[in-house]
mmCIF file of C-alpha atoms in Angstrom:
data_model
loop_
_atom_site.group_PDB
_atom_site.id
_atom_site.type_symbol
_atom_site.label_atom_id
_atom_site.label_comp_id
_atom_site.label_asym_id
_atom_site.label_seq_id
_atom_site.Cartn_x
_atom_site.Cartn_y
_atom_site.Cartn_z
ATOM 1 C CA MET G 15 0.000 0.000 0.000
ATOM 2 C CA THR G 16 1.424 3.420 -0.900
ATOM 3 C CA ASP G 17 1.485 6.157 1.743
ATOM 4 C CA GLU G 18 -1.038 7.997 -0.370
ATOM 5 C CA THR G 19 -3.471 5.064 -0.331
ATOM 6 C CA ILE G 20 -3.062 4.691 3.431
ATOM 7 C CA ASP G 21 -3.676 8.409 3.999
ATOM 8 C CA ASP G 22 -6.719 8.302 1.732
ATOM 9 C CA ILE G 23 -8.237 5.317 3.563
ATOM 10 C CA MET G 24 -7.417 6.661 7.008
ATOM 11 C CA GLU G 25 -8.919 10.064 6.283
ATOM 12 C CA ALA G 26 -12.001 8.324 4.889
ATOM 13 C CA THR G 27 -12.187 6.260 8.101
ATOM 14 C CA TYR G 28 -12.049 9.448 10.170
ATOM 15 C CA ARG G 29 -14.940 10.985 8.233
ATOM 16 C CA ALA G 30 -16.993 7.769 8.241
ATOM 17 C CA LEU G 31 -16.531 7.390 12.022
ATOM 18 C CA CYS G 32 -17.709 10.971 12.541
ATOM 19 C CA THR G 33 -20.764 10.412 10.349
ATOM 20 C CA HIS G 34 -21.821 6.900 11.385
ATOM 21 C CA GLY G 35 -20.247 6.348 14.812
ATOM 22 C CA TYR G 36 -18.400 3.164 15.630
ATOM 23 C CA ALA G 37 -21.160 0.589 16.176
ATOM 24 C CA ASP G 38 -22.919 1.090 12.849
ATOM 25 C CA LEU G 39 -19.795 1.681 10.771
ATOM 26 C CA THR G 40 -19.348 -0.575 7.741
ATOM 27 C CA MET G 41 -16.598 -1.025 5.147
ATOM 28 C CA GLN G 42 -19.112 0.360 2.656
ATOM 29 C CA ASN G 43 -19.394 3.609 4.694
ATOM 30 C CA ILE G 44 -15.613 3.991 4.604
ATOM 31 C CA ALA G 45 -15.435 3.241 0.870
ATOM 32 C CA GLU G 46 -18.043 5.943 0.262
ATOM 33 C CA GLU G 47 -15.796 8.519 1.951
ATOM 34 C CA SER G 48 -12.724 7.267 0.090
ATOM 35 C CA THR G 49 -11.478 7.470 -3.515
ATOM 36 C CA LYS G 50 -10.927 3.693 -3.251
ATOM 37 C CA SER G 51 -13.534 1.009 -3.839
ATOM 38 C CA LYS G 52 -14.893 -1.342 -1.202
ATOM 39 C CA GLY G 53 -12.971 -4.089 -3.035
ATOM 40 C CA THR G 54 -9.681 -2.222 -2.569
ATOM 41 C CA LEU G 55 -10.456 -1.771 1.132
ATOM 42 C CA HIS G 56 -11.123 -5.497 1.503
ATOM 43 C CA TYR G 57 -7.913 -6.265 -0.392
ATOM 44 C CA HIS G 58 -5.907 -4.371 2.238
ATOM 45 C CA PHE G 59 -7.955 -5.071 5.375
ATOM 46 C CA GLU G 60 -9.761 -8.187 6.569
ATOM 47 C CA GLY G 61 -12.670 -6.120 7.806
ATOM 48 C CA LYS G 62 -13.786 -3.190 9.921
ATOM 49 C CA GLN G 63 -11.878 -4.237 13.059
ATOM 50 C CA ASP G 64 -8.636 -4.798 11.187
ATOM 51 C CA LEU G 65 -8.995 -1.418 9.463
ATOM 52 C CA LEU G 66 -9.775 0.331 12.760
ATOM 53 C CA GLU G 67 -6.729 -1.240 14.392
ATOM 54 C CA SER G 68 -4.602 0.379 11.680
ATOM 55 C CA PHE G 69 -6.554 3.595 12.158
ATOM 56 C CA LEU G 70 -5.629 3.704 15.873
ATOM 57 C CA GLU G 71 -1.983 3.258 14.925
ATOM 58 C CA TYR G 72 -2.312 6.001 12.304
ATOM 59 C CA LEU G 73 -3.766 8.354 14.956
ATOM 60 C CA LEU G 74 -0.840 7.688 17.274
ATOM 61 C CA ASN G 75 1.697 8.297 14.497
ATOM 62 C CA ARG G 76 -0.072 11.454 13.418
ATOM 63 C CA PHE G 77 -0.170 12.752 16.990
ATOM 64 C CA GLU G 78 3.533 11.990 17.407
ATOM 65 C CA GLU G 79 4.333 13.831 14.184
ATOM 66 C CA ARG G 80 2.147 16.755 15.152
ATOM 67 C CA THR G 81 3.949 17.084 18.496
ATOM 68 C CA GLU G 82 7.470 16.146 17.425
ATOM 69 C CA THR G 83 8.631 19.717 17.794
ATOM 70 C CA ILE G 84 6.802 21.560 20.527
ATOM 71 C CA PRO G 85 7.174 25.333 20.450
ATOM 72 C CA GLY G 86 8.187 27.119 23.640
ATOM 73 C CA GLU G 87 11.363 28.582 25.096
ATOM 74 C CA THR G 88 11.286 26.695 28.386
ATOM 75 C CA PRO G 89 10.093 23.212 29.406
ATOM 76 C CA ALA G 90 7.088 24.754 31.227
ATOM 77 C CA GLU G 91 6.089 26.616 28.059
ATOM 78 C CA ARG G 92 6.459 23.412 26.047
ATOM 79 C CA LEU G 93 4.323 21.521 28.590
ATOM 80 C CA HIS G 94 1.615 24.187 28.238
ATOM 81 C CA GLU G 95 1.810 23.868 24.450
ATOM 82 C CA PHE G 96 1.751 20.076 24.438
ATOM 83 C CA LEU G 97 -1.318 19.861 26.672
ATOM 84 C CA GLU G 98 -3.040 22.635 24.735
ATOM 85 C CA GLU G 99 -2.463 20.619 21.559
ATOM 86 C CA LEU G 100 -3.703 17.445 23.254
ATOM 87 C CA LEU G 101 -6.896 19.043 24.545
ATOM 88 C CA THR G 102 -7.675 20.960 21.353
ATOM 89 C CA PRO G 103 -9.310 18.851 18.654
ATOM 90 C CA ALA G 104 -7.520 18.756 15.296
ATOM 91 C CA ASP G 105 -10.841 19.528 13.612
ATOM 92 C CA GLU G 106 -13.226 21.665 15.704
ATOM 93 C CA GLU G 107 -16.205 20.955 13.464
ATOM 94 C CA SER G 108 -16.159 17.189 13.837
ATOM 95 C CA ALA G 109 -14.687 17.189 17.357
ATOM 96 C CA GLU G 110 -17.840 15.992 19.110
ATOM 97 C CA GLU G 111 -18.513 13.174 16.672
ATOM 98 C CA PHE G 112 -14.926 12.005 16.725
ATOM 99 C CA ARG G 113 -14.764 12.071 20.535
ATOM 100 C CA THR G 114 -17.862 9.876 20.601
ATOM 101 C CA ALA G 115 -16.361 7.397 18.125
ATOM 102 C CA ILE G 116 -13.155 7.150 20.148
ATOM 103 C CA LEU G 117 -15.147 6.604 23.343
ATOM 104 C CA GLU G 118 -17.009 3.759 21.618
ATOM 105 C CA ILE G 119 -13.672 2.212 20.635
ATOM 106 C CA LYS G 120 -12.390 2.597 24.217
ATOM 107 C CA ALA G 121 -15.546 0.855 25.448
ATOM 108 C CA GLN G 122 -14.830 -1.995 22.994
ATOM 109 C CA ALA G 123 -11.218 -2.340 24.144
ATOM 110 C CA PRO G 124 -12.009 -4.820 26.954
ATOM 111 C CA TYR G 125 -13.401 -7.161 24.254
ATOM 112 C CA ASN G 126 -10.671 -6.548 21.665
ATOM 113 C CA GLU G 127 -7.052 -7.190 22.521
ATOM 114 C CA VAL G 128 -5.631 -5.230 19.584
ATOM 115 C CA TYR G 129 -7.704 -2.111 20.362
ATOM 116 C CA ARG G 130 -6.510 -2.388 23.963
ATOM 117 C CA GLU G 131 -2.923 -2.719 22.790
ATOM 118 C CA LYS G 132 -3.115 0.277 20.436
ATOM 119 C CA LEU G 133 -4.939 2.464 22.957
ATOM 120 C CA GLY G 134 -2.411 1.346 25.574
ATOM 121 C CA ALA G 135 0.461 2.368 23.280
ATOM 122 C CA PHE G 136 -1.109 5.813 22.819
ATOM 123 C CA ASP G 137 -1.614 6.104 26.569
ATOM 124 C CA ARG G 138 1.985 5.192 27.335
ATOM 125 C CA ALA G 139 3.323 7.491 24.595
ATOM 126 C CA LEU G 140 1.333 10.407 26.019
ATOM 127 C CA GLN G 141 2.458 9.700 29.538
ATOM 128 C CA ALA G 142 6.111 9.357 28.494
ATOM 129 C CA ARG G 143 6.057 12.631 26.548
ATOM 130 C CA ILE G 144 4.530 14.518 29.474
ATOM 131 C CA ALA G 145 6.915 12.906 31.974
ATOM 132 C CA THR G 146 9.888 13.989 29.848
ATOM 133 C CA LEU G 147 8.642 17.568 29.684
ATOM 134 C CA VAL G 148 8.123 17.606 33.456
ATOM 135 C CA ALA G 149 11.593 16.100 34.036
ATOM 136 C CA ASP G 150 13.095 18.778 31.740
ATOM 137 C CA GLY G 151 11.329 21.447 33.777
ATOM 138 C CA LEU G 152 12.667 19.965 36.981
ATOM 139 C CA GLU G 153 16.196 19.903 35.637
ATOM 140 C CA ALA G 154 15.860 23.521 34.565
ATOM 141 C CA GLY G 155 14.694 24.407 38.076
ATOM 142 C CA GLU G 156 11.331 25.580 36.736
ATOM 143 C CA PHE G 157 9.276 23.057 38.703
ATOM 144 C CA ARG G 158 9.135 22.290 42.391
ATOM 145 C CA PRO G 159 11.798 19.726 43.303
ATOM 146 C CA ASP G 160 9.355 17.374 45.051
ATOM 147 C CA ILE G 161 7.346 16.823 41.828
ATOM 148 C CA ASP G 162 7.470 13.281 40.472
ATOM 149 C CA PRO G 163 7.473 13.425 36.640
ATOM 150 C CA ASP G 164 5.848 10.026 36.168
ATOM 151 C CA GLU G 165 3.104 10.572 38.744
ATOM 152 C CA THR G 166 2.383 14.038 37.357
ATOM 153 C CA ALA G 167 2.161 12.620 33.837
ATOM 154 C CA ASP G 168 -0.080 9.773 35.007
ATOM 155 C CA PHE G 169 -2.405 12.275 36.661
ATOM 156 C CA LEU G 170 -2.566 14.511 33.578
ATOM 157 C CA VAL G 171 -3.312 11.568 31.265
ATOM 158 C CA THR G 172 -6.142 10.457 33.577
ATOM 159 C CA LEU G 173 -7.528 13.987 33.542
ATOM 160 C CA PHE G 174 -7.353 13.983 29.738
ATOM 161 C CA HIS G 175 -9.371 10.735 29.544
ATOM 162 C CA GLY G 176 -11.871 12.212 31.983
ATOM 163 C CA ALA G 177 -12.319 15.379 29.935
ATOM 164 C CA GLN G 178 -12.927 13.330 26.768
ATOM 165 C CA THR G 179 -15.383 10.940 28.430
ATOM 166 C CA ARG G 180 -17.351 13.655 30.182
ATOM 167 C CA ALA G 181 -17.613 15.722 27.023
ATOM 168 C CA ALA G 182 -19.056 12.773 25.097
ATOM 169 C CA ALA G 183 -21.264 11.267 27.815
ATOM 170 C CA VAL G 184 -22.766 14.287 29.524
ATOM 171 C CA ASP G 185 -22.132 17.166 27.105
ATOM 172 C CA ARG G 186 -19.699 18.897 29.376
ATOM 173 C CA PRO G 187 -17.318 20.936 27.224
ATOM 174 C CA PRO G 188 -13.623 20.130 27.780
ATOM 175 C CA GLU G 189 -12.589 23.813 27.854
ATOM 176 C CA ARG G 190 -12.759 23.906 31.630
ATOM 177 C CA THR G 191 -10.243 21.074 31.877
ATOM 178 C CA ARG G 192 -7.946 22.868 29.451
ATOM 179 C CA GLN G 193 -8.073 25.931 31.671
ATOM 180 C CA TYR G 194 -7.544 23.821 34.785
ATOM 181 C CA VAL G 195 -4.494 22.126 33.279
ATOM 182 C CA HIS G 196 -2.809 25.453 32.539
ATOM 183 C CA GLU G 197 -3.488 26.662 36.069
ATOM 184 C CA TYR G 198 -2.124 23.390 37.411
ATOM 185 C CA ILE G 199 1.188 23.923 35.596
ATOM 186 C CA ASP G 200 1.521 27.511 36.778
ATOM 187 C CA GLU G 201 0.269 27.130 40.324
ATOM 188 C CA ILE G 202 1.107 23.593 41.374
ATOM 189 C CA LEU G 203 4.107 22.566 39.296
ATOM 190 C CA ARG G 204 6.068 25.799 38.960
ATOM 191 C CA ALA G 205 8.654 26.520 41.626
ATOM 192 C CA ASP G 206 7.844 30.230 41.354
ATOM 193 C CA GLY G 207 4.096 29.549 41.233
ATOM 194 C CA ALA G 208 1.491 32.206 42.011
ATOM 195 C CA THR G 209 1.901 31.237 45.644
ATOM 196 C CA GLU G 210 5.410 30.909 46.970
ATOM 197 C CA ARG G 211 4.875 27.323 47.974
ATOM 198 C CA ASP G 212 8.021 25.595 49.153
ATOM 199 C CA ALA G 213 10.241 28.484 48.089
ATOM 200 C CA ALA G 214 12.777 27.675 50.802
ATOM 201 C CA THR G 215 13.021 23.991 49.910
ATOM 202 C CA THR G 216 13.334 24.832 46.251
ATOM 203 C CA ASP G 217 16.289 27.116 46.793
ATOM 204 C CA GLU G 218 18.017 24.598 49.032
ATOM 205 C CA ASP G 219 17.506 21.778 46.567
ATOM 206 C CA ARG G 220 18.690 23.901 43.688
ATOM 207 C CA GLU G 221 21.869 24.716 45.520
ATOM 208 C CA ALA G 222 22.348 21.072 46.456
ATOM 209 C CA GLY G 223 21.912 20.130 42.816
ATOM 210 C CA GLU G 224 24.461 22.581 41.523
ATOM 211 C CA MET I 1 -44.214 -2.723 40.642
ATOM 212 C CA THR I 2 -43.284 -3.487 44.257
ATOM 213 C CA ASP I 3 -39.925 -2.335 45.604
ATOM 214 C CA GLU I 4 -38.981 -5.991 45.881
ATOM 215 C CA THR I 5 -39.684 -6.626 42.194
ATOM 216 C CA ILE I 6 -37.701 -3.530 41.214
ATOM 217 C CA ASP I 7 -34.736 -4.590 43.367
ATOM 218 C CA ASP I 8 -34.861 -8.097 41.945
ATOM 219 C CA ILE I 9 -34.878 -6.871 38.343
ATOM 220 C CA MET I 10 -32.212 -4.228 38.949
ATOM 221 C CA GLU I 11 -29.866 -6.673 40.651
ATOM 222 C CA ALA I 12 -30.435 -9.111 37.797
ATOM 223 C CA THR I 13 -29.588 -6.306 35.345
ATOM 224 C CA TYR I 14 -26.357 -5.627 37.217
ATOM 225 C CA ARG I 15 -25.332 -9.292 37.005
ATOM 226 C CA ALA I 16 -26.395 -9.646 33.367
ATOM 227 C CA LEU I 17 -24.430 -6.505 32.401
ATOM 228 C CA CYS I 18 -21.325 -7.883 34.116
ATOM 229 C CA THR I 19 -21.687 -11.231 32.346
ATOM 230 C CA HIS I 20 -22.723 -10.127 28.851
ATOM 231 C CA GLY I 21 -21.586 -6.513 28.567
ATOM 232 C CA TYR I 22 -23.890 -3.834 27.188
ATOM 233 C CA ALA I 23 -23.895 -4.415 23.433
ATOM 234 C CA ASP I 24 -24.901 -8.084 23.543
ATOM 235 C CA LEU I 25 -27.276 -7.803 26.489
ATOM 236 C CA THR I 26 -30.823 -9.096 25.915
ATOM 237 C CA MET I 27 -34.002 -9.114 28.014
ATOM 238 C CA GLN I 28 -33.585 -12.914 28.081
ATOM 239 C CA ASN I 29 -30.147 -12.532 29.743
ATOM 240 C CA ILE I 30 -31.677 -10.341 32.425
ATOM 241 C CA ALA I 31 -34.609 -12.725 32.959
ATOM 242 C CA GLU I 32 -32.134 -15.573 33.439
ATOM 243 C CA GLU I 33 -30.468 -13.670 36.298
ATOM 244 C CA SER I 34 -33.841 -12.750 37.811
ATOM 245 C CA THR I 35 -36.575 -14.662 39.683
ATOM 246 C CA LYS I 36 -39.001 -13.015 37.212
ATOM 247 C CA SER I 37 -39.848 -14.303 33.758
ATOM 248 C CA LYS I 38 -39.004 -12.560 30.497
ATOM 249 C CA GLY I 39 -42.777 -11.915 30.196
ATOM 250 C CA THR I 40 -42.811 -10.052 33.525
ATOM 251 C CA LEU I 41 -39.822 -7.975 32.413
ATOM 252 C CA HIS I 42 -41.600 -7.063 29.185
ATOM 253 C CA TYR I 43 -44.732 -6.211 31.146
ATOM 254 C CA HIS I 44 -42.801 -3.577 33.117
ATOM 255 C CA PHE I 45 -40.315 -2.390 30.492
ATOM 256 C CA GLU I 46 -40.647 -1.764 26.779
ATOM 257 C CA GLY I 47 -37.257 -3.265 26.119
ATOM 258 C CA LYS I 48 -33.579 -3.260 26.997
ATOM 259 C CA GLN I 49 -33.088 0.508 26.631
ATOM 260 C CA ASP I 50 -36.128 1.319 28.755
ATOM 261 C CA LEU I 51 -34.943 -1.105 31.435
ATOM 262 C CA LEU I 52 -31.416 0.287 31.376
ATOM 263 C CA GLU I 53 -32.720 3.832 31.732
ATOM 264 C CA SER I 54 -34.410 2.719 34.962
ATOM 265 C CA PHE I 55 -31.224 0.926 35.941
ATOM 266 C CA LEU I 56 -29.204 4.169 35.657
ATOM 267 C CA GLU I 57 -31.723 5.890 37.895
ATOM 268 C CA TYR I 58 -31.546 2.990 40.346
ATOM 269 C CA LEU I 59 -27.738 3.326 40.456
ATOM 270 C CA LEU I 60 -27.991 7.030 41.226
ATOM 271 C CA ASN I 61 -30.528 6.419 44.006
ATOM 272 C CA ARG I 62 -28.438 3.624 45.446
ATOM 273 C CA PHE I 63 -25.318 5.789 45.398
ATOM 274 C CA GLU I 64 -27.197 8.620 47.098
ATOM 275 C CA GLU I 65 -28.469 6.237 49.788
ATOM 276 C CA ARG I 66 -25.024 4.738 50.256
ATOM 277 C CA THR I 67 -23.499 8.199 50.783
ATOM 278 C CA GLU I 68 -26.365 9.890 52.615
ATOM 279 C CA THR I 69 -24.438 9.866 55.852
ATOM 280 C CA ILE I 70 -20.732 10.188 55.324
ATOM 281 C CA PRO I 71 -18.590 9.283 58.332
ATOM 282 C CA GLY I 72 -15.890 11.718 59.442
ATOM 283 C CA GLU I 73 -15.498 14.342 62.132
ATOM 284 C CA THR I 74 -14.540 17.236 59.860
ATOM 285 C CA PRO I 75 -15.519 18.215 56.296
ATOM 286 C CA ALA I 76 -12.035 17.219 55.047
ATOM 287 C CA GLU I 77 -12.446 13.763 56.578
ATOM 288 C CA ARG I 78 -15.879 13.451 55.011
ATOM 289 C CA LEU I 79 -14.481 14.517 51.627
ATOM 290 C CA HIS I 80 -11.817 11.798 51.928
ATOM 291 C CA GLU I 81 -14.521 9.253 52.798
ATOM 292 C CA PHE I 82 -16.872 10.298 50.024
ATOM 293 C CA LEU I 83 -14.193 10.069 47.330
ATOM 294 C CA GLU I 84 -12.911 6.794 48.753
ATOM 295 C CA GLU I 85 -16.459 5.412 48.477
ATOM 296 C CA LEU I 86 -16.791 6.791 44.953
ATOM 297 C CA LEU I 87 -13.524 5.285 43.742
ATOM 298 C CA THR I 88 -14.004 1.920 45.462
ATOM 299 C CA PRO I 89 -16.291 -0.456 43.598
ATOM 300 C CA ALA I 90 -19.309 -1.742 45.541
ATOM 301 C CA ASP I 91 -18.393 -5.257 44.429
ATOM 302 C CA GLU I 92 -14.654 -5.854 43.916
ATOM 303 C CA GLU I 93 -15.188 -9.145 42.089
ATOM 304 C CA SER I 94 -17.313 -7.756 39.283
ATOM 305 C CA ALA I 95 -15.735 -4.278 39.304
ATOM 306 C CA GLU I 96 -13.938 -4.632 35.970
ATOM 307 C CA GLU I 97 -16.950 -6.013 34.133
ATOM 308 C CA PHE I 98 -19.264 -3.395 35.550
ATOM 309 C CA ARG I 99 -16.871 -0.557 34.711
ATOM 310 C CA THR I 100 -16.788 -1.809 31.139
ATOM 311 C CA ALA I 101 -20.595 -1.959 30.928
ATOM 312 C CA ILE I 102 -20.926 1.591 32.269
ATOM 313 C CA LEU I 103 -18.327 2.825 29.771
ATOM 314 C CA GLU I 104 -20.349 1.221 26.968
ATOM 315 C CA ILE I 105 -23.448 3.033 28.220
ATOM 316 C CA LYS I 106 -21.515 6.325 28.401
ATOM 317 C CA ALA I 107 -20.382 5.760 24.804
ATOM 318 C CA GLN I 108 -24.042 5.238 23.818
ATOM 319 C CA ALA I 109 -25.153 8.431 25.564
ATOM 320 C CA PRO I 110 -24.550 10.694 22.533
ATOM 321 C CA TYR I 111 -27.094 8.544 20.652
ATOM 322 C CA ASN I 112 -29.606 8.174 23.504
ATOM 323 C CA GLU I 113 -31.108 11.233 25.109
ATOM 324 C CA VAL I 114 -32.405 9.421 28.187
ATOM 325 C CA TYR I 115 -29.019 7.807 28.941
ATOM 326 C CA ARG I 116 -27.441 11.243 28.564
ATOM 327 C CA GLU I 117 -30.019 12.726 30.905
ATOM 328 C CA LYS I 118 -29.566 10.041 33.578
ATOM 329 C CA LEU I 119 -25.776 10.109 33.354
ATOM 330 C CA GLY I 120 -25.951 13.901 33.480
ATOM 331 C CA ALA I 121 -28.067 13.743 36.636
ATOM 332 C CA PHE I 122 -25.504 11.439 38.263
ATOM 333 C CA ASP I 123 -22.708 13.768 37.187
ATOM 334 C CA ARG I 124 -24.416 16.829 38.599
ATOM 335 C CA ALA I 125 -25.336 15.013 41.839
ATOM 336 C CA LEU I 126 -21.723 13.978 42.324
ATOM 337 C CA GLN I 127 -20.414 17.440 41.610
ATOM 338 C CA ALA I 128 -22.950 19.057 43.946
ATOM 339 C CA ARG I 129 -22.119 16.679 46.809
ATOM 340 C CA ILE I 130 -18.392 17.295 46.441
ATOM 341 C CA ALA I 131 -18.874 21.066 46.131
ATOM 342 C CA THR I 132 -20.910 21.075 49.362
ATOM 343 C CA LEU I 133 -18.201 19.141 51.216
ATOM 344 C CA VAL I 134 -15.543 21.546 49.937
ATOM 345 C CA ALA I 135 -17.684 24.570 50.892
ATOM 346 C CA ASP I 136 -18.152 23.077 54.386
ATOM 347 C CA GLY I 137 -14.385 22.674 54.672
ATOM 348 C CA LEU I 138 -13.862 26.273 53.609
ATOM 349 C CA GLU I 139 -16.356 27.518 56.164
ATOM 350 C CA ALA I 140 -14.630 25.491 58.850
ATOM 351 C CA GLY I 141 -11.288 27.053 57.821
ATOM 352 C CA GLU I 142 -9.908 23.636 56.889
ATOM 353 C CA PHE I 143 -9.284 24.492 53.241
ATOM 354 C CA ARG I 144 -7.321 27.298 51.632
ATOM 355 C CA PRO I 145 -9.546 30.366 51.230
ATOM 356 C CA ASP I 146 -8.803 30.775 47.516
ATOM 357 C CA ILE I 147 -10.310 27.354 46.695
ATOM 358 C CA ASP I 148 -13.463 27.478 44.541
ATOM 359 C CA PRO I 149 -15.827 24.659 45.648
ATOM 360 C CA ASP I 150 -17.518 24.274 42.288
ATOM 361 C CA GLU I 151 -14.289 24.268 40.266
ATOM 362 C CA THR I 152 -12.694 21.814 42.674
ATOM 363 C CA ALA I 153 -15.720 19.523 42.421
ATOM 364 C CA ASP I 154 -15.732 19.801 38.638
ATOM 365 C CA PHE I 155 -12.067 18.833 38.536
ATOM 366 C CA LEU I 156 -12.564 15.841 40.856
ATOM 367 C CA VAL I 157 -15.537 14.544 38.846
ATOM 368 C CA THR I 158 -13.474 14.774 35.648
ATOM 369 C CA LEU I 159 -10.654 12.871 37.324
ATOM 370 C CA PHE I 160 -13.173 10.213 38.430
ATOM 371 C CA HIS I 161 -14.409 9.749 34.840
ATOM 372 C CA GLY I 162 -10.793 9.528 33.678
ATOM 373 C CA ALA I 163 -9.925 6.852 36.223
ATOM 374 C CA GLN I 164 -12.937 4.764 35.171
ATOM 375 C CA THR I 165 -12.272 5.116 31.440
ATOM 376 C CA ARG I 166 -8.565 4.389 31.712
ATOM 377 C CA ALA I 167 -9.165 1.328 33.857
ATOM 378 C CA ALA I 168 -11.584 -0.117 31.306
ATOM 379 C CA ALA I 169 -9.795 0.910 28.107
ATOM 380 C CA VAL I 170 -6.125 0.357 28.894
ATOM 381 C CA ASP I 171 -6.140 -1.843 32.007
ATOM 382 C CA ARG I 172 -4.723 0.834 34.221
ATOM 383 C CA PRO I 173 -5.916 0.173 37.781
ATOM 384 C CA PRO I 174 -7.738 3.109 39.398
ATOM 385 C CA GLU I 175 -5.869 2.751 42.710
ATOM 386 C CA ARG I 176 -3.322 5.353 41.685
ATOM 387 C CA THR I 177 -6.062 7.924 41.173
ATOM 388 C CA ARG I 178 -7.526 7.071 44.574
ATOM 389 C CA GLN I 179 -4.147 7.730 46.137
ATOM 390 C CA TYR I 180 -3.721 10.918 44.133
ATOM 391 C CA VAL I 181 -7.117 12.231 45.243
ATOM 392 C CA HIS I 182 -6.272 11.774 48.915
ATOM 393 C CA GLU I 183 -2.955 13.570 48.450
ATOM 394 C CA TYR I 184 -4.765 16.334 46.596
ATOM 395 C CA ILE I 185 -7.089 16.941 49.552
ATOM 396 C CA ASP I 186 -4.239 16.970 52.060
ATOM 397 C CA GLU I 187 -1.645 18.866 50.077
ATOM 398 C CA ILE I 188 -3.554 21.175 47.752
ATOM 399 C CA LEU I 189 -6.875 21.847 49.453
ATOM 400 C CA ARG I 190 -5.956 21.884 53.130
ATOM 401 C CA ALA I 191 -4.940 25.207 54.614
ATOM 402 C CA ASP I 192 -2.440 23.403 56.848
ATOM 403 C CA GLY I 193 -1.236 21.155 53.988
ATOM 404 C CA ALA I 194 1.989 19.115 54.188
ATOM 405 C CA THR I 195 3.790 22.158 52.846
ATOM 406 C CA GLU I 196 2.908 25.460 54.440
ATOM 407 C CA ARG I 197 1.651 26.885 51.204
ATOM 408 C CA ASP I 198 -0.072 30.202 51.599
ATOM 409 C CA ALA I 199 0.070 30.000 55.367
ATOM 410 C CA ALA I 200 0.310 33.783 55.688
ATOM 411 C CA THR I 201 -2.582 34.498 53.337
ATOM 412 C CA THR I 202 -4.712 31.867 55.025
ATOM 413 C CA ASP I 203 -4.252 33.394 58.454
ATOM 414 C CA GLU I 204 -4.989 36.858 57.160
ATOM 415 C CA ASP I 205 -8.102 35.732 55.345
ATOM 416 C CA ARG I 206 -9.302 33.762 58.317
ATOM 417 C CA GLU I 207 -8.996 36.832 60.497
ATOM 418 C CA ALA I 208 -10.738 38.933 57.885
ATOM 419 C CA GLY I 209 -13.558 36.418 57.772
ATOM 420 C CA GLU I 210 -14.071 36.355 61.511
#
C-alpha cells in the first residue's frame, strides 16, 4: 500500500466514524468517503476491526508527528503547548462526533485485545512525553523539586481521559479542563508559582543540585 | 411494581451486564439472572433501553443512599470518605466487568437522550455533593480560602471519569487515582497542607472572615 493510499483510507475512516459512529460503521461507509472502492479496502484489510486497528496506529503516528517539535522557550512553556495541543481537537467541526467514536472504541477495548494494545500504546506514549517535559522542567529548576514526573504525567493523562469521556457522555465541554491544566502547571508545578509554595526547599535543593 | 420486584430486576440487570456486557445484552439474559420471567420484564419495560434507563436511575438512588451519611469528624475527613467510596467499587469481584458496561453506556449516551439525561443527573449530583463538602471545609477554615468549591468539584468529577475510562480501556488500575485524590485533599486543598503553602494568606483571610 502506498502512503497515499493509506492516507486516503485513514482520512475516509475518520470521516466515516464521525458520520456513522463506531457501532454502525461498515466497510461500505468507509469506501463511500474514500477514492478507493470497497474491493480495494477489503484487499488491504480483513474487515472493519482490522482497518480500525490500523486507524488507531495512524492516529498515534499522526499525533507523534504533530507534536514532534513543541514550540516554547522553556520546558514549562512546552508543557503548556503540548497539553493545549492534546486538549484541542484537530478539527473543531467534527470534534464531538470524533470524541464519541473514540469513546465507543475505548468501550470496545475490553473485548478486543488489539484495540486495547493500540490504545495502551497511545496512553503510554502520552504519559512518556509529558513525563519527559516535566523532568526537563525539573532539571531547569522551573518546577518544584518534590514533583514526580511520572506521577504528574499519570495524573494529567487520567484527567485527559476524563475530559474526553465527560464531554461525550454528559455534554460537558472540555474547555474547563484545558483551563484547569494550565493553572495546574503555573500554580502547582512551577517553583515560582502564584503562591510561593516551598520556596525555601526549592532554593536549598537547587543549591544542592548545583 | 413493588420495591422488591424492582430490586430483583435491577440486581439481575447488574449481574447480566457484568456477564454479557452492554452491546450483547438481551431481556432474556436479564430474565435468566432474575426470579421473574421474560414476560414479567416485558410487562414492566418496553425493552432493553427502557430497562437500562431505569437501571441508571436505580444506580444514582443507590449511590445517594449509600453516601447519605458520610462518616468523618470534619468536612475534610468526610471529603476523603466520600471520594474513597466513589472510587471503590461496591463489588470488587465484578468491578472490571461493571466498569466496562458503564463505559459502553456512556459511549451510547450521545445517541440516547435518556441515557445522557440520567448520566448527566448522576454527574451533577456527584459534583454538587463534592462542592458542598468543599464549601463546608472552607467555612470550617480547613481548606485554603482561595479554593473554589464548584471548580474543585468539577475537577474531581473529571478525574473520576478519567480513572474509570482508563481502567476499562487500557487496564490501568484506578488505585493510583484514589491515592492521588487523597494527596490532593491533604496537600492542595488543606490550609495546613503538608507544605505550608499560603500560610500567611490563610491566616490573614481567616482573620478577615471572623
